[in-house]
PDB file of C-alpha atoms in Angstrom:
ATOM      1  CA  MET P   1     -15.412   8.228 -20.364  1.00 41.00           C
ATOM      2  CA  SER P   2     -18.625   6.619 -21.335  1.00 44.00           C
ATOM      3  CA  ASP P   3     -19.166   3.071 -22.586  1.00 47.00           C
ATOM      4  CA  ALA P   4     -21.993   2.562 -25.301  1.00 43.00           C
ATOM      5  CA  ARG P   5     -22.905  -0.832 -23.724  1.00 47.00           C
ATOM      6  CA  PHE P   6     -24.137   1.031 -20.546  1.00 50.00           C
ATOM      7  CA  GLU P   7     -25.540   4.267 -21.991  1.00 52.00           C
ATOM      8  CA  ASP P   8     -29.275   3.222 -21.998  1.00 53.00           C
ATOM      9  CA  GLY P   9     -29.630   4.512 -18.401  1.00 52.00           C
ATOM     10  CA  GLY P  10     -28.955   1.237 -16.902  1.00 60.00           C
ATOM     11  CA  GLU P  11     -26.433   0.371 -14.242  1.00 67.00           C
ATOM     12  CA  VAL P  12     -23.158   2.219 -14.220  1.00 71.00           C
ATOM     13  CA  PRO P  13     -20.150  -0.091 -14.756  1.00 83.00           C
ATOM     14  CA  LEU P  14     -17.640  -0.565 -11.993  1.00 89.00           C
ATOM     15  CA  ARG P  15     -14.395   1.380 -12.382  1.00 93.00           C
ATOM     16  CA  LEU P  16     -11.687   1.331  -9.549  1.00 91.00           C
ATOM     17  CA  VAL P  17      -8.211   2.731  -9.468  1.00 93.00           C
ATOM     18  CA  ALA P  18      -5.593   1.683  -7.002  1.00 94.00           C
ATOM     19  CA  ASN P  19      -2.424   3.677  -6.380  1.00 93.00           C
ATOM     20  CA  ASP P  20      -1.460   2.086  -3.055  1.00 93.00           C
ATOM     21  CA  ALA P  21      -1.665  -1.198  -1.201  1.00 92.00           C
ATOM     22  CA  GLU P  22      -5.044  -0.448   0.343  1.00 95.00           C
ATOM     23  CA  GLY P  23      -6.594   0.237  -2.974  1.00 95.00           C
ATOM     24  CA  LEU P  24      -5.048  -2.856  -4.441  1.00 96.00           C
ATOM     25  CA  ALA P  25      -6.556  -4.913  -1.658  1.00 96.00           C
ATOM     26  CA  VAL P  26     -10.126  -3.735  -2.678  1.00 96.00           C
ATOM     27  CA  ILE P  27      -9.492  -4.741  -6.187  1.00 97.00           C
ATOM     28  CA  ALA P  28      -8.074  -8.103  -5.132  1.00 97.00           C
ATOM     29  CA  ALA P  29     -11.180  -8.750  -3.077  1.00 95.00           C
ATOM     30  CA  LEU P  30     -13.386  -8.071  -6.127  1.00 95.00           C
ATOM     31  CA  VAL P  31     -11.381 -10.270  -8.510  1.00 96.00           C
ATOM     32  CA  GLN P  32     -11.134 -13.216  -6.188  1.00 94.00           C
ATOM     33  CA  ASP P  33     -11.993 -16.410  -7.973  1.00 93.00           C
ATOM     34  CA  ALA P  34     -12.097 -14.738 -11.374  1.00 94.00           C
ATOM     35  CA  VAL P  35     -11.164 -16.888 -14.335  1.00 93.00           C
ATOM     36  CA  PHE P  36      -9.488 -16.109 -17.635  1.00 95.00           C
ATOM     37  CA  PRO P  37      -8.082 -17.870 -20.604  1.00 94.00           C
ATOM     38  CA  ILE P  38      -4.310 -17.571 -20.868  1.00 94.00           C
ATOM     39  CA  THR P  39      -4.810 -15.859 -24.272  1.00 94.00           C
ATOM     40  CA  GLU P  40      -6.564 -12.959 -22.289  1.00 95.00           C
ATOM     41  CA  MET P  41      -3.281 -12.037 -20.654  1.00 95.00           C
ATOM     42  CA  SER P  42      -0.942  -9.489 -22.446  1.00 95.00           C
ATOM     43  CA  LEU P  43       2.039  -7.286 -21.854  1.00 95.00           C
ATOM     44  CA  VAL P  44       2.486  -4.228 -24.022  1.00 95.00           C
ATOM     45  CA  ARG P  45       6.105  -3.555 -23.522  1.00 94.00           C
ATOM     46  CA  GLN P  46       6.137  -0.078 -25.350  1.00 96.00           C
ATOM     47  CA  LYS P  47       3.513   1.180 -22.951  1.00 96.00           C
ATOM     48  CA  ARG P  48       4.660  -0.828 -19.974  1.00 97.00           C
ATOM     49  CA  ARG P  49       1.153  -2.156 -19.468  1.00 98.00           C
ATOM     50  CA  PHE P  50       0.025  -5.510 -18.344  1.00 98.00           C
ATOM     51  CA  ALA P  51      -3.781  -6.433 -18.878  1.00 97.00           C
ATOM     52  CA  LEU P  52      -6.086  -9.293 -18.152  1.00 96.00           C
ATOM     53  CA  MET P  53      -9.565  -9.757 -19.347  1.00 97.00           C
ATOM     54  CA  LEU P  54     -11.388 -11.463 -16.436  1.00 95.00           C
ATOM     55  CA  ASN P  55     -14.599 -13.166 -15.901  1.00 94.00           C
ATOM     56  CA  ARG P  56     -15.326 -12.287 -12.199  1.00 94.00           C
ATOM     57  CA  PHE P  57     -17.993 -12.787  -9.698  1.00 90.00           C
ATOM     58  CA  ARG P  58     -19.828  -9.589  -8.683  1.00 90.00           C
ATOM     59  CA  TRP P  59     -18.704  -9.832  -4.939  1.00 88.00           C
ATOM     60  CA  GLU P  60     -19.842  -6.258  -4.426  1.00 89.00           C
ATOM     61  CA  TYR P  61     -23.643  -7.397  -4.983  1.00 85.00           C
ATOM     62  CA  ARG P  62     -23.328 -10.877  -3.049  1.00 84.00           C
ATOM     63  CA  GLU P  63     -25.252  -9.808  -0.060  1.00 87.00           C
ATOM     64  CA  ALA P  64     -28.031  -8.047  -2.124  1.00 85.00           C
ATOM     65  CA  ALA P  65     -28.456 -11.007  -4.276  1.00 82.00           C
ATOM     66  CA  GLU P  66     -28.656 -13.444  -1.431  1.00 83.00           C
ATOM     67  CA  LYS P  67     -31.263 -11.357   0.453  1.00 89.00           C
ATOM     68  CA  ALA P  68     -33.281 -11.049  -2.639  1.00 88.00           C
ATOM     69  CA  GLY P  69     -32.994 -14.768  -3.493  1.00 85.00           C
ATOM     70  CA  GLN P  70     -31.510 -13.919  -6.880  1.00 82.00           C
ATOM     71  CA  PRO P  71     -28.987 -16.058  -8.544  1.00 80.00           C
ATOM     72  CA  PHE P  72     -25.299 -14.804  -8.456  1.00 83.00           C
ATOM     73  CA  GLU P  73     -23.834 -12.849 -11.344  1.00 87.00           C
ATOM     74  CA  ARG P  74     -20.551 -12.555 -13.153  1.00 89.00           C
ATOM     75  CA  VAL P  75     -19.244  -9.702 -15.239  1.00 92.00           C
ATOM     76  CA  GLN P  76     -16.273  -9.342 -17.722  1.00 94.00           C
ATOM     77  CA  SER P  77     -13.836  -6.925 -16.397  1.00 96.00           C
ATOM     78  CA  LEU P  78     -10.546  -5.505 -17.582  1.00 97.00           C
ATOM     79  CA  LEU P  79      -7.676  -5.462 -14.954  1.00 98.00           C
ATOM     80  CA  VAL P  80      -4.690  -3.201 -16.099  1.00 98.00           C
ATOM     81  CA  PHE P  81      -1.460  -2.519 -14.356  1.00 98.00           C
ATOM     82  CA  GLU P  82       0.663   0.441 -15.613  1.00 97.00           C
ATOM     83  CA  ASP P  83       4.363   1.167 -15.240  1.00 96.00           C
ATOM     84  CA  VAL P  84       5.314  -2.546 -15.410  1.00 97.00           C
ATOM     85  CA  LEU P  85       8.944  -3.136 -15.911  1.00 95.00           C
ATOM     86  CA  ALA P  86       8.985  -6.984 -16.145  1.00 95.00           C
ATOM     87  CA  VAL P  87       6.727  -9.935 -16.028  1.00 96.00           C
ATOM     88  CA  GLN P  88       7.598 -13.389 -14.605  1.00 96.00           C
ATOM     89  CA  THR P  89       5.304 -16.421 -14.499  1.00 95.00           C
ATOM     90  CA  GLN P  90       5.583 -19.486 -12.365  1.00 95.00           C
ATOM     91  CA  GLY P  91       3.606 -22.778 -12.777  1.00 93.00           C
ATOM     92  CA  ILE P  92       1.904 -21.674 -15.984  1.00 92.00           C
ATOM     93  CA  ASP P  93       2.263 -23.503 -19.352  1.00 87.00           C
ATOM     94  CA  ARG P  94       2.100 -20.449 -21.535  1.00 82.00           C
ATOM     95  CA  ALA P  95       2.290 -22.747 -24.671  1.00 85.00           C
ATOM     96  CA  ASP P  96      -1.015 -24.337 -23.831  1.00 88.00           C
ATOM     97  CA  LYS P  97      -3.480 -21.765 -25.378  1.00 89.00           C
ATOM     98  CA  ASP P  98      -6.479 -23.713 -23.998  1.00 91.00           C
ATOM     99  CA  THR P  99      -5.433 -23.091 -20.362  1.00 91.00           C
ATOM    100  CA  ILE P 100      -7.989 -21.337 -18.115  1.00 92.00           C
ATOM    101  CA  LEU P 101      -6.494 -19.743 -15.011  1.00 94.00           C
ATOM    102  CA  SER P 102      -8.241 -18.916 -11.789  1.00 94.00           C
ATOM    103  CA  LEU P 103      -6.997 -15.869  -9.873  1.00 96.00           C
ATOM    104  CA  LEU P 104      -7.123 -16.360  -6.098  1.00 95.00           C
ATOM    105  CA  ASP P 105      -5.476 -13.134  -4.749  1.00 96.00           C
ATOM    106  CA  ILE P 106      -3.280 -10.245  -5.492  1.00 97.00           C
ATOM    107  CA  SER P 107      -0.375  -9.243  -3.189  1.00 96.00           C
ATOM    108  CA  PHE P 108       1.955  -6.216  -3.253  1.00 96.00           C
ATOM    109  CA  SER P 109       5.498  -5.992  -1.879  1.00 95.00           C
ATOM    110  CA  PRO P 110       6.658  -2.410  -1.907  1.00 92.00           C
ATOM    111  CA  GLY P 111      10.222  -1.756  -2.936  1.00 89.00           C
ATOM    112  CA  VAL P 112      12.471   1.322  -2.809  1.00 79.00           C
ATOM    113  CA  ASP P 113      11.128   4.661  -4.014  1.00 80.00           C
ATOM    114  CA  GLY P 114       7.659   3.361  -4.909  1.00 71.00           C
ATOM    115  CA  THR P 115       8.675   0.439  -6.907  1.00 87.00           C
ATOM    116  CA  GLY P 116       7.638  -3.008  -5.994  1.00 95.00           C
ATOM    117  CA  LEU P 117       6.297  -6.406  -6.877  1.00 97.00           C
ATOM    118  CA  VAL P 118       2.662  -7.248  -7.630  1.00 97.00           C
ATOM    119  CA  THR P 119       1.920 -10.893  -7.446  1.00 98.00           C
ATOM    120  CA  LEU P 120      -1.270 -12.425  -8.964  1.00 98.00           C
ATOM    121  CA  ILE P 121      -1.675 -15.688  -7.047  1.00 97.00           C
ATOM    122  CA  LEU P 122      -3.282 -18.381  -9.295  1.00 96.00           C
ATOM    123  CA  ALA P 123      -4.876 -21.802  -8.424  1.00 93.00           C
ATOM    124  CA  GLY P 124      -2.693 -24.749  -8.661  1.00 91.00           C
ATOM    125  CA  ASP P 125       0.458 -22.989  -7.359  1.00 91.00           C
ATOM    126  CA  GLY P 126       0.770 -20.637 -10.359  1.00 95.00           C
ATOM    127  CA  ALA P 127       1.714 -17.043 -10.050  1.00 97.00           C
ATOM    128  CA  ILE P 128       2.295 -13.979 -12.194  1.00 97.00           C
ATOM    129  CA  GLY P 129       4.869 -11.531 -10.881  1.00 97.00           C
ATOM    130  CA  LEU P 130       4.798  -7.940 -12.083  1.00 97.00           C
ATOM    131  CA  GLN P 131       7.883  -5.813 -11.347  1.00 97.00           C
ATOM    132  CA  ILE P 132       6.465  -2.285 -11.298  1.00 97.00           C
ATOM    133  CA  GLU P 133       7.846   1.256 -11.171  1.00 95.00           C
ATOM    134  CA  ALA P 134       4.824   2.542  -9.282  1.00 93.00           C
ATOM    135  CA  LEU P 135       1.541   0.991  -8.230  1.00 93.00           C
ATOM    136  CA  ASP P 136      -1.067   1.980 -10.791  1.00 95.00           C
ATOM    137  CA  ALA P 137      -3.920  -0.554 -11.224  1.00 97.00           C
ATOM    138  CA  THR P 138      -7.330  -0.126 -12.748  1.00 97.00           C
ATOM    139  CA  LEU P 139     -10.303  -2.543 -12.692  1.00 97.00           C
ATOM    140  CA  ARG P 140     -13.200  -1.731 -15.063  1.00 96.00           C
ATOM    141  CA  ASP P 141     -16.301  -3.783 -15.972  1.00 95.00           C
ATOM    142  CA  VAL P 142     -16.633  -4.105 -19.797  1.00 93.00           C
ATOM    143  CA  THR P 143     -19.840  -6.089 -20.101  1.00 89.00           C
ATOM    144  CA  ARG P 144     -23.091  -6.140 -18.597  1.00 88.00           C
ATOM    145  CA  PRO P 145     -23.575  -8.606 -15.766  1.00 88.00           C
ATOM    146  CA  TYR P 146     -24.900 -12.075 -16.514  1.00 84.00           C
ATOM    147  CA  LEU P 147     -25.936 -15.093 -14.432  1.00 82.00           C
ATOM    148  CA  ALA P 148     -23.216 -17.312 -13.166  1.00 70.00           C
ATOM    149  CA  PRO P 149     -23.765 -20.693 -14.768  1.00 68.00           C
ATOM    150  CA  SER P 150     -24.223 -22.310 -11.369  1.00 64.00           C
ATOM    151  CA  GLY P 151     -25.945 -19.305  -9.838  1.00 56.00           C
ATOM    152  CA  LYS P 152     -23.799 -19.858  -6.666  1.00 58.00           C
ATOM    153  CA  VAL P 153     -20.841 -18.312  -5.209  1.00 62.00           C
ATOM    154  CA  PRO P 154     -17.614 -20.103  -4.099  1.00 66.00           C
ATOM    155  CA  GLU P 155     -18.048 -21.196  -0.435  1.00 64.00           C
ATOM    156  CA  HIS P 156     -14.671 -19.549   0.539  1.00 55.00           C
ATOM    157  CA  GLY P 157     -15.504 -16.208  -1.067  1.00 46.00           C
ATOM    158  CA  ALA P 158     -15.692 -13.078   1.086  1.00 45.00           C
TER     159      ALA P 158
END
């Protein structure tokens, strides 16, 4: 599947799929410290799909950027979980549409027969819990990279 925003021969956008805990750990590392407005979080019940439009650091290029003395970049990415049975939030005021959330980590607790719980751990003791039938997550860049406003990475990033 091609994306017109990337068809000029430039860089190919990142696209990862996770169907197990190891794959989800890779996605979690790439979305560490991503931010998103609460309005960019949605559950489509009919399709059992939960999606977040994230503004993430390009962790996969951190070392190359530092070596080249280039400022650090961000990119908008879509994080989608399929086969979502239920969503619960903790420590999030969903009525405040101006809220910006910061994603710190993603964990997975397997259940019986491939089911489980995916937890999106947020700054400020917030969390989003996804009860899933099967682990099926996709992370896909949807914009070209752009300079991080500060040009720096968070100190605790990997």
